[in-house]
Amino acid sequence: MDGYDKYAFEPFAVTVDLAVFTVQRGGLRVLLVERGQEPYAGRWALPGGFVRPAESAETAARRELAEETGLADVSGLHLEQLRTYSEPDRDPRMRVVSVAFTALLPDPPEPRGGGDAAQARWLPYGGREALAGHGPLAGHGPLAFDHDRILADARERVGAKLEYTCLATSFCSPEFTLGELQQVYETVWGTELDRPNFRRKVLATPGFVEPVPGAARLTGGRGKPAALYRAGGATALHPPLLRPALPSQSQEGQNP
Amino acid sequence: MDGYDKYAFEPFAVTVDLAVFTVQRGGLRVLLVERGQEPYAGRWALPGGFVRPAESAETAARRELAEETGLADVSGLHLEQLRTYSEPDRDPRMRVVSVAFTALLPDPPEPRGGGDAAQARWLPYGGREALAGHGPLAGHGPLAFDHDRILADARERVGAKLEYTCLATSFCSPEFTLGELQQVYETVWGTELDRPNFRRKVLATPGFVEPVPGAARLTGGRGKPAALYRAGGATALHPPLLRPALPSQSQEGQNP
DNA sequence: CCCCTTAATGGTCAGTCAGACTATAAAGAT
DNA sequence: ATCTTTATAGTCTGACTGACCATTAAGGGG
């Protein structure tokens, strides 16, 4: 950071890219826009835009989130910096450094198409379609630029943070059932969890969820009505709720 | 990312800042440079510099790491992106977006002063001096720009990653004793760990460490000589090695 | 040379927690 | 009325953790 006048430096364009996730009908969905122009015309991409002169990347990301989702109030939504992507050739036109963010929405609104005739949609990401061999975006990929990688990084980060934070409640409405909360974990992790055990763990963690005092119950379909809970005051999970270790993962070296 | 020609965008300067940690004599140290020019002349700052036109931020960070430490080969060192700091007023001269990195060194070389008469030093960070009330940098703070915050974020990130990755071996020489490895945990976390339990946990994790086959032993001082180990092939810790939860942390909400 | 200190290593034991599983309750569907 | 579905309650076992105690192998000091 020393000696600006001694070293040459090139100006960069700085953008933000958003990986906005939601859990809907048991599947993970991500907000994508269809590009109307070259490069990558017709390909899907993460929503995003330039950081303005008086903005931080965080401010720009929240502004873009409001614009792209059409939500009036995005102040309560979870928005978190993922990392910055700066490969010199990631945009063929010019040098663009992009700060990527991850956002989580409980109930996704119908997205409005962007200004330039590009449509925006919630596309399923991962899940059953991926297992059928069409890739994580089920035929809508690959994305423009390096957005496939950004999206994969974002999903991995969200999955990891579910383990040791209370982030899962950000995917849920203000009042939710434990079944809905469990669906969030199962959807993001792509695994199934034992319901009684999940319940025991969540309720045993102080501040994770708190019961809605009105003893209100509600159900959408069959079965016994479920009790409603709100997010508690805690943000971290100690000890964490670990996802089941896949047999072929995370321990490549073995001790004899 | 759509329509570059439709929206105004400002060029930014993009820099990298490095939080380079090492564990020495039982204390955590960080590489800092003393600024020779305004702004913040005479204050200490994180090493860093501009990203060049053909570089990614990662490439620039590794180049800066080599330059600042004077090490011939930094290819094996741990270098990881922390996050990007982009507040509009973080540099009083111009709009600078900085991508911060965290690096870990086993045995720190004597740093060479930067080109512009600025000296570089390993300063103790946190530890006993901090408890004496002089702040985490024991009288050398506050740092220039927003580097205090970057440094705090970096330390927290390193501490968190020790829990669920094998990162701690990056602080150690190629061959190390379990006592040295434990010192890394204790130094970064600022807590004491039970030696037999730590040993049991480390050895029970496949791929974390592997014994040096030559049954080589080595000691610096008194006591029984310790067996030497190398880093194993694993990168993740499943289940994690959790730092002892401080009584006043992480669970502000309590369920009745 | 003997004893003390230091540090590494080996082991025990009880409490806690996670995974697997069974059982009961309360709703809609047929 | 009975079945299906979902929520909730509880049990049991093995694994893991934290708190210990014991032993081994070095150096230092009398």
GROMACS .gro file of C-alpha atoms in nm, chain B:
model
  256
  257MET     CA    1  -2.253  -0.795  -1.560
  258ASP     CA    2  -2.473  -0.687  -1.849
  259GLY     CA    3  -2.442  -0.380  -2.063
  260TYR     CA    4  -2.109  -0.229  -1.980
  261ASP     CA    5  -2.172   0.057  -2.222
  262LYS     CA    6  -2.505   0.145  -2.070
  263TYR     CA    7  -2.395   0.208  -1.714
  264ALA     CA    8  -2.133   0.446  -1.589
  265PHE     CA    9  -1.857   0.284  -1.393
  266GLU     CA   10  -1.561   0.425  -1.216
  267PRO     CA   11  -1.215   0.276  -1.240
  268PHE     CA   12  -1.074   0.150  -0.913
  269ALA     CA   13  -0.724   0.075  -0.799
  270VAL     CA   14  -0.703  -0.285  -0.682
  271THR     CA   15  -0.446  -0.391  -0.426
  272VAL     CA   16  -0.370  -0.696  -0.217
  273ASP     CA   17  -0.297  -0.684   0.155
  274LEU     CA   18  -0.129  -0.972   0.334
  275ALA     CA   19  -0.174  -1.090   0.690
  276VAL     CA   20   0.128  -1.319   0.729
  277PHE     CA   21   0.131  -1.512   1.055
  278THR     CA   22   0.392  -1.723   1.223
  279VAL     CA   23   0.422  -1.892   1.560
  280GLN     CA   24   0.750  -1.817   1.730
  281ARG     CA   25   0.865  -1.865   2.088
  282GLY     CA   26   0.512  -1.949   2.187
  283GLY     CA   27   0.368  -1.630   2.051
  284LEU     CA   28   0.173  -1.536   1.742
  285ARG     CA   29   0.356  -1.289   1.520
  286VAL     CA   30   0.251  -1.096   1.216
  287LEU     CA   31   0.461  -0.938   0.943
  288LEU     CA   32   0.417  -0.560   0.934
  289VAL     CA   33   0.587  -0.274   0.752
  290GLU     CA   34   0.636   0.075   0.884
  291ARG     CA   35   0.504   0.336   0.649
  292GLY     CA   36   0.747   0.603   0.540
  293GLN     CA   37   0.500   0.835   0.370
  294GLU     CA   38   0.171   1.002   0.422
  295PRO     CA   39  -0.095   0.909   0.483
  296TYR     CA   40  -0.031   0.724   0.805
  297ALA     CA   41   0.344   0.795   0.791
  298GLY     CA   42   0.520   0.622   1.080
  299ARG     CA   43   0.230   0.385   1.135
  300TRP     CA   44   0.257   0.013   1.083
  301ALA     CA   45   0.064  -0.152   0.803
  302LEU     CA   46   0.010  -0.489   0.642
  303PRO     CA   47   0.243  -0.559   0.350
  304GLY     CA   48   0.080  -0.543   0.011
  305GLY     CA   49   0.077  -0.376  -0.325
  306PHE     CA   50  -0.103  -0.322  -0.648
  307VAL     CA   51  -0.238  -0.597  -0.864
  308ARG     CA   52  -0.066  -0.575  -1.202
  309PRO     CA   53  -0.257  -0.580  -1.529
  310ALA     CA   54  -0.184  -0.942  -1.615
  311GLU     CA   55  -0.215  -1.078  -1.261
  312SER     CA   56  -0.494  -1.227  -1.062
  313ALA     CA   57  -0.517  -1.118  -0.701
  314GLU     CA   58  -0.383  -1.459  -0.598
  315THR     CA   59  -0.079  -1.421  -0.822
  316ALA     CA   60  -0.016  -1.072  -0.694
  317ALA     CA   61  -0.046  -1.189  -0.336
  318ARG     CA   62   0.208  -1.465  -0.385
  319ARG     CA   63   0.446  -1.226  -0.558
  320GLU     CA   64   0.414  -0.980  -0.272
  321LEU     CA   65   0.463  -1.258  -0.022
  322ALA     CA   66   0.792  -1.353  -0.188
  323GLU     CA   67   0.903  -0.991  -0.207
  324GLU     CA   68   0.819  -0.904   0.152
  325THR     CA   69   0.955  -1.216   0.316
  326GLY     CA   70   1.257  -1.248   0.088
  327LEU     CA   71   1.193  -1.621   0.059
  328ALA     CA   72   1.310  -1.779  -0.263
  329ASP     CA   73   1.030  -2.031  -0.285
  330VAL     CA   74   0.689  -1.946  -0.153
  331SER     CA   75   0.506  -2.197  -0.370
  332GLY     CA   76   0.447  -2.437  -0.084
  333LEU     CA   77   0.327  -2.183   0.167
  334HIS     CA   78  -0.032  -2.155   0.267
  335LEU     CA   79  -0.193  -1.852   0.106
  336GLU     CA   80  -0.565  -1.802   0.113
  337GLN     CA   81  -0.802  -1.526   0.023
  338LEU     CA   82  -0.964  -1.369   0.326
  339ARG     CA   83  -1.210  -1.116   0.188
  340THR     CA   84  -1.224  -0.789   0.002
  341TYR     CA   85  -1.236  -0.450   0.170
  342SER     CA   86  -1.398  -0.181  -0.037
  343GLU     CA   87  -1.526   0.100   0.183
  344PRO     CA   88  -1.516   0.414  -0.032
  345ASP     CA   89  -1.314   0.612   0.222
  346ARG     CA   90  -1.070   0.345   0.332
  347ASP     CA   91  -0.787   0.525   0.155
  348PRO     CA   92  -0.798   0.904   0.177
  349ARG     CA   93  -0.619   0.955  -0.154
  350MET     CA   94  -0.824   0.756  -0.399
  351ARG     CA   95  -1.065   0.473  -0.445
  352VAL     CA   96  -0.879   0.155  -0.356
  353VAL     CA   97  -1.035  -0.188  -0.334
  354SER     CA   98  -0.814  -0.431  -0.148
  355VAL     CA   99  -0.827  -0.808  -0.163
  356ALA     CA  100  -0.690  -0.936   0.166
  357PHE     CA  101  -0.503  -1.265   0.201
  358THR     CA  102  -0.387  -1.473   0.491
  359ALA     CA  103  -0.054  -1.656   0.479
  360LEU     CA  104   0.109  -1.891   0.728
  361LEU     CA  105   0.482  -1.945   0.769
  362PRO     CA  106   0.664  -2.208   0.971
  363ASP     CA  107   1.001  -2.044   1.028
  364PRO     CA  108   1.005  -1.675   0.954
  365PRO     CA  109   1.309  -1.527   0.783
  366GLU     CA  110   1.448  -1.194   0.889
  367PRO     CA  111   1.236  -0.958   0.683
  368ARG     CA  112   1.401  -0.713   0.448
  369GLY     CA  113   1.284  -0.357   0.466
  370GLY     CA  114   1.072  -0.248   0.176
  371GLY     CA  115   1.227  -0.042  -0.099
  372ASP     CA  116   1.112   0.296   0.026
  373ALA     CA  117   1.302   0.306   0.354
  374ALA     CA  118   1.014   0.138   0.533
  375GLN     CA  119   1.124  -0.127   0.775
  376ALA     CA  120   0.952  -0.461   0.800
  377ARG     CA  121   0.926  -0.658   1.124
  378TRP     CA  122   0.758  -0.953   1.285
  379LEU     CA  123   0.551  -0.807   1.565
  380PRO     CA  124   0.381  -1.009   1.838
  381TYR     CA  125   0.006  -1.010   1.794
  382GLY     CA  126  -0.236  -1.093   2.071
  383GLY     CA  127  -0.092  -1.308   2.344
  384ARG     CA  128   0.024  -1.199   2.684
  385GLU     CA  129   0.101  -0.841   2.585
  386ALA     CA  130  -0.258  -0.798   2.478
  387LEU     CA  131  -0.381  -0.909   2.816
  388ALA     CA  132  -0.165  -0.639   2.973
  389GLY     CA  133  -0.395  -0.380   2.820
  390HIS     CA  134  -0.180  -0.248   2.539
  391GLY     CA  135  -0.408  -0.378   2.265
  392PRO     CA  136  -0.339  -0.675   2.041
  393LEU     CA  137  -0.025  -0.515   1.901
  394ALA     CA  138   0.123  -0.412   2.235
  395GLY     CA  139   0.176  -0.046   2.167
  396HIS     CA  140   0.252  -0.067   1.795
  397GLY     CA  141  -0.109  -0.009   1.696
  398PRO     CA  142  -0.329   0.122   1.561
  399LEU     CA  143  -0.237   0.022   1.211
  400ALA     CA  144  -0.277   0.233   0.898
  401PHE     CA  145  -0.597   0.233   0.695
  402ASP     CA  146  -0.842  -0.040   0.797
  403HIS     CA  147  -0.563  -0.286   0.861
  404ASP     CA  148  -0.654  -0.339   1.224
  405ARG     CA  149  -0.981  -0.483   1.112
  406ILE     CA  150  -0.824  -0.691   0.836
  407LEU     CA  151  -0.576  -0.832   1.084
  408ALA     CA  152  -0.847  -0.915   1.333
  409ASP     CA  153  -1.055  -1.082   1.063
  410ALA     CA  154  -0.753  -1.280   0.949
  411ARG     CA  155  -0.674  -1.406   1.297
  412GLU     CA  156  -1.034  -1.508   1.353
  413ARG     CA  157  -1.041  -1.691   1.021
  414VAL     CA  158  -0.720  -1.877   1.096
  415GLY     CA  159  -0.850  -1.975   1.438
  416ALA     CA  160  -1.173  -2.104   1.288
  417LYS     CA  161  -0.995  -2.302   1.018
  418LEU     CA  162  -0.775  -2.475   1.273
  419GLU     CA  163  -1.093  -2.635   1.400
  420TYR     CA  164  -1.198  -2.820   1.091
  421THR     CA  165  -0.890  -2.834   0.867
  422CYS     CA  166  -0.534  -2.961   0.894
  423LEU     CA  167  -0.407  -2.605   0.853
  424ALA     CA  168  -0.204  -2.610   1.173
  425THR     CA  169   0.074  -2.809   1.007
  426SER     CA  170   0.135  -2.508   0.780
  427PHE     CA  171   0.274  -2.329   1.085
  428CYS     CA  172   0.522  -2.610   1.148
  429SER     CA  173   0.847  -2.717   0.988
  430PRO     CA  174   0.831  -3.020   0.756
  431GLU     CA  175   0.902  -3.241   1.056
  432PHE     CA  176   0.758  -3.145   1.389
  433THR     CA  177   0.663  -3.283   1.729
  434LEU     CA  178   0.310  -3.306   1.856
  435GLY     CA  179   0.406  -3.056   2.123
  436GLU     CA  180   0.491  -2.801   1.855
  437LEU     CA  181   0.164  -2.869   1.680
  438GLN     CA  182  -0.023  -2.821   2.004
  439GLN     CA  183   0.160  -2.492   2.060
  440VAL     CA  184   0.018  -2.371   1.730
  441TYR     CA  185  -0.335  -2.437   1.846
  442GLU     CA  186  -0.275  -2.284   2.186
  443THR     CA  187  -0.109  -1.976   2.041
  444VAL     CA  188  -0.369  -1.901   1.778
  445TRP     CA  189  -0.663  -1.978   2.002
  446GLY     CA  190  -0.514  -1.821   2.311
  447THR     CA  191  -0.619  -2.118   2.522
  448GLU     CA  192  -0.446  -2.412   2.687
  449LEU     CA  193  -0.513  -2.766   2.578
  450ASP     CA  194  -0.473  -3.093   2.760
  451ARG     CA  195  -0.169  -3.263   2.615
  452PRO     CA  196  -0.279  -3.628   2.624
  453ASN     CA  197  -0.621  -3.545   2.486
  454PHE     CA  198  -0.475  -3.335   2.206
  455ARG     CA  199  -0.239  -3.616   2.120
  456ARG     CA  200  -0.519  -3.872   2.117
  457LYS     CA  201  -0.734  -3.660   1.892
  458VAL     CA  202  -0.460  -3.580   1.641
  459LEU     CA  203  -0.341  -3.938   1.612
  460ALA     CA  204  -0.697  -4.066   1.581
  461THR     CA  205  -0.761  -3.847   1.278
  462PRO     CA  206  -0.647  -4.039   0.970
  463GLY     CA  207  -0.415  -3.839   0.748
  464PHE     CA  208  -0.363  -3.548   0.984
  465VAL     CA  209  -0.005  -3.641   1.073
  466GLU     CA  210   0.211  -3.943   0.997
  467PRO     CA  211   0.513  -4.054   1.198
  468VAL     CA  212   0.857  -4.008   1.044
  469PRO     CA  213   0.956  -4.366   0.971
  470GLY     CA  214   1.321  -4.333   1.070
  471ALA     CA  215   1.204  -4.329   1.432
  472ALA     CA  216   1.402  -4.009   1.448
  473ARG     CA  217   1.376  -3.817   1.767
  474LEU     CA  218   1.491  -3.474   1.853
  475THR     CA  219   1.464  -3.233   2.134
  476GLY     CA  220   1.565  -2.882   2.208
  477GLY     CA  221   1.593  -2.896   2.582
  478ARG     CA  222   1.493  -3.100   2.879
  479GLY     CA  223   1.242  -3.375   2.903
  480LYS     CA  224   1.178  -3.690   2.711
  481PRO     CA  225   1.256  -3.657   2.339
  482ALA     CA  226   0.950  -3.630   2.123
  483ALA     CA  227   0.869  -3.835   1.818
  484LEU     CA  228   0.869  -3.651   1.488
  485TYR     CA  229   0.574  -3.632   1.256
  486ARG     CA  230   0.504  -3.504   0.908
  487ALA     CA  231   0.184  -3.356   0.769
  488GLY     CA  232  -0.041  -3.629   0.634
  489GLY     CA  233  -0.246  -3.626   0.318
  490ALA     CA  234  -0.573  -3.512   0.469
  491THR     CA  235  -0.689  -3.153   0.447
  492ALA     CA  236  -1.012  -3.163   0.646
  493LEU     CA  237  -1.081  -3.275   1.001
  494HIS     CA  238  -1.391  -3.491   1.043
  495PRO     CA  239  -1.499  -3.457   1.314
  496PRO     CA  240  -1.345  -3.119   1.390
  497LEU     CA  241  -1.117  -3.026   1.675
  498LEU     CA  242  -1.331  -2.764   1.847
  499ARG     CA  243  -1.176  -2.491   2.054
  500PRO     CA  244  -1.313  -2.480   2.407
  501ALA     CA  245  -1.619  -2.255   2.405
  502LEU     CA  246  -1.557  -1.943   2.607
  503PRO     CA  247  -1.827  -1.905   2.871
  504SER     CA  248  -1.931  -1.560   2.742
  505GLN     CA  249  -1.968  -1.633   2.375
  506SER     CA  250  -2.169  -1.760   2.086
  507GLN     CA  251  -2.500  -1.820   2.256
  508GLU     CA  252  -2.665  -1.494   2.346
  509GLY     CA  253  -3.017  -1.632   2.332
  510GLN     CA  254  -3.129  -1.884   2.588
  511ASN     CA  255  -3.430  -2.105   2.567
  512PRO     CA  256  -3.638  -2.137   2.882
   0.00000   0.00000   0.00000
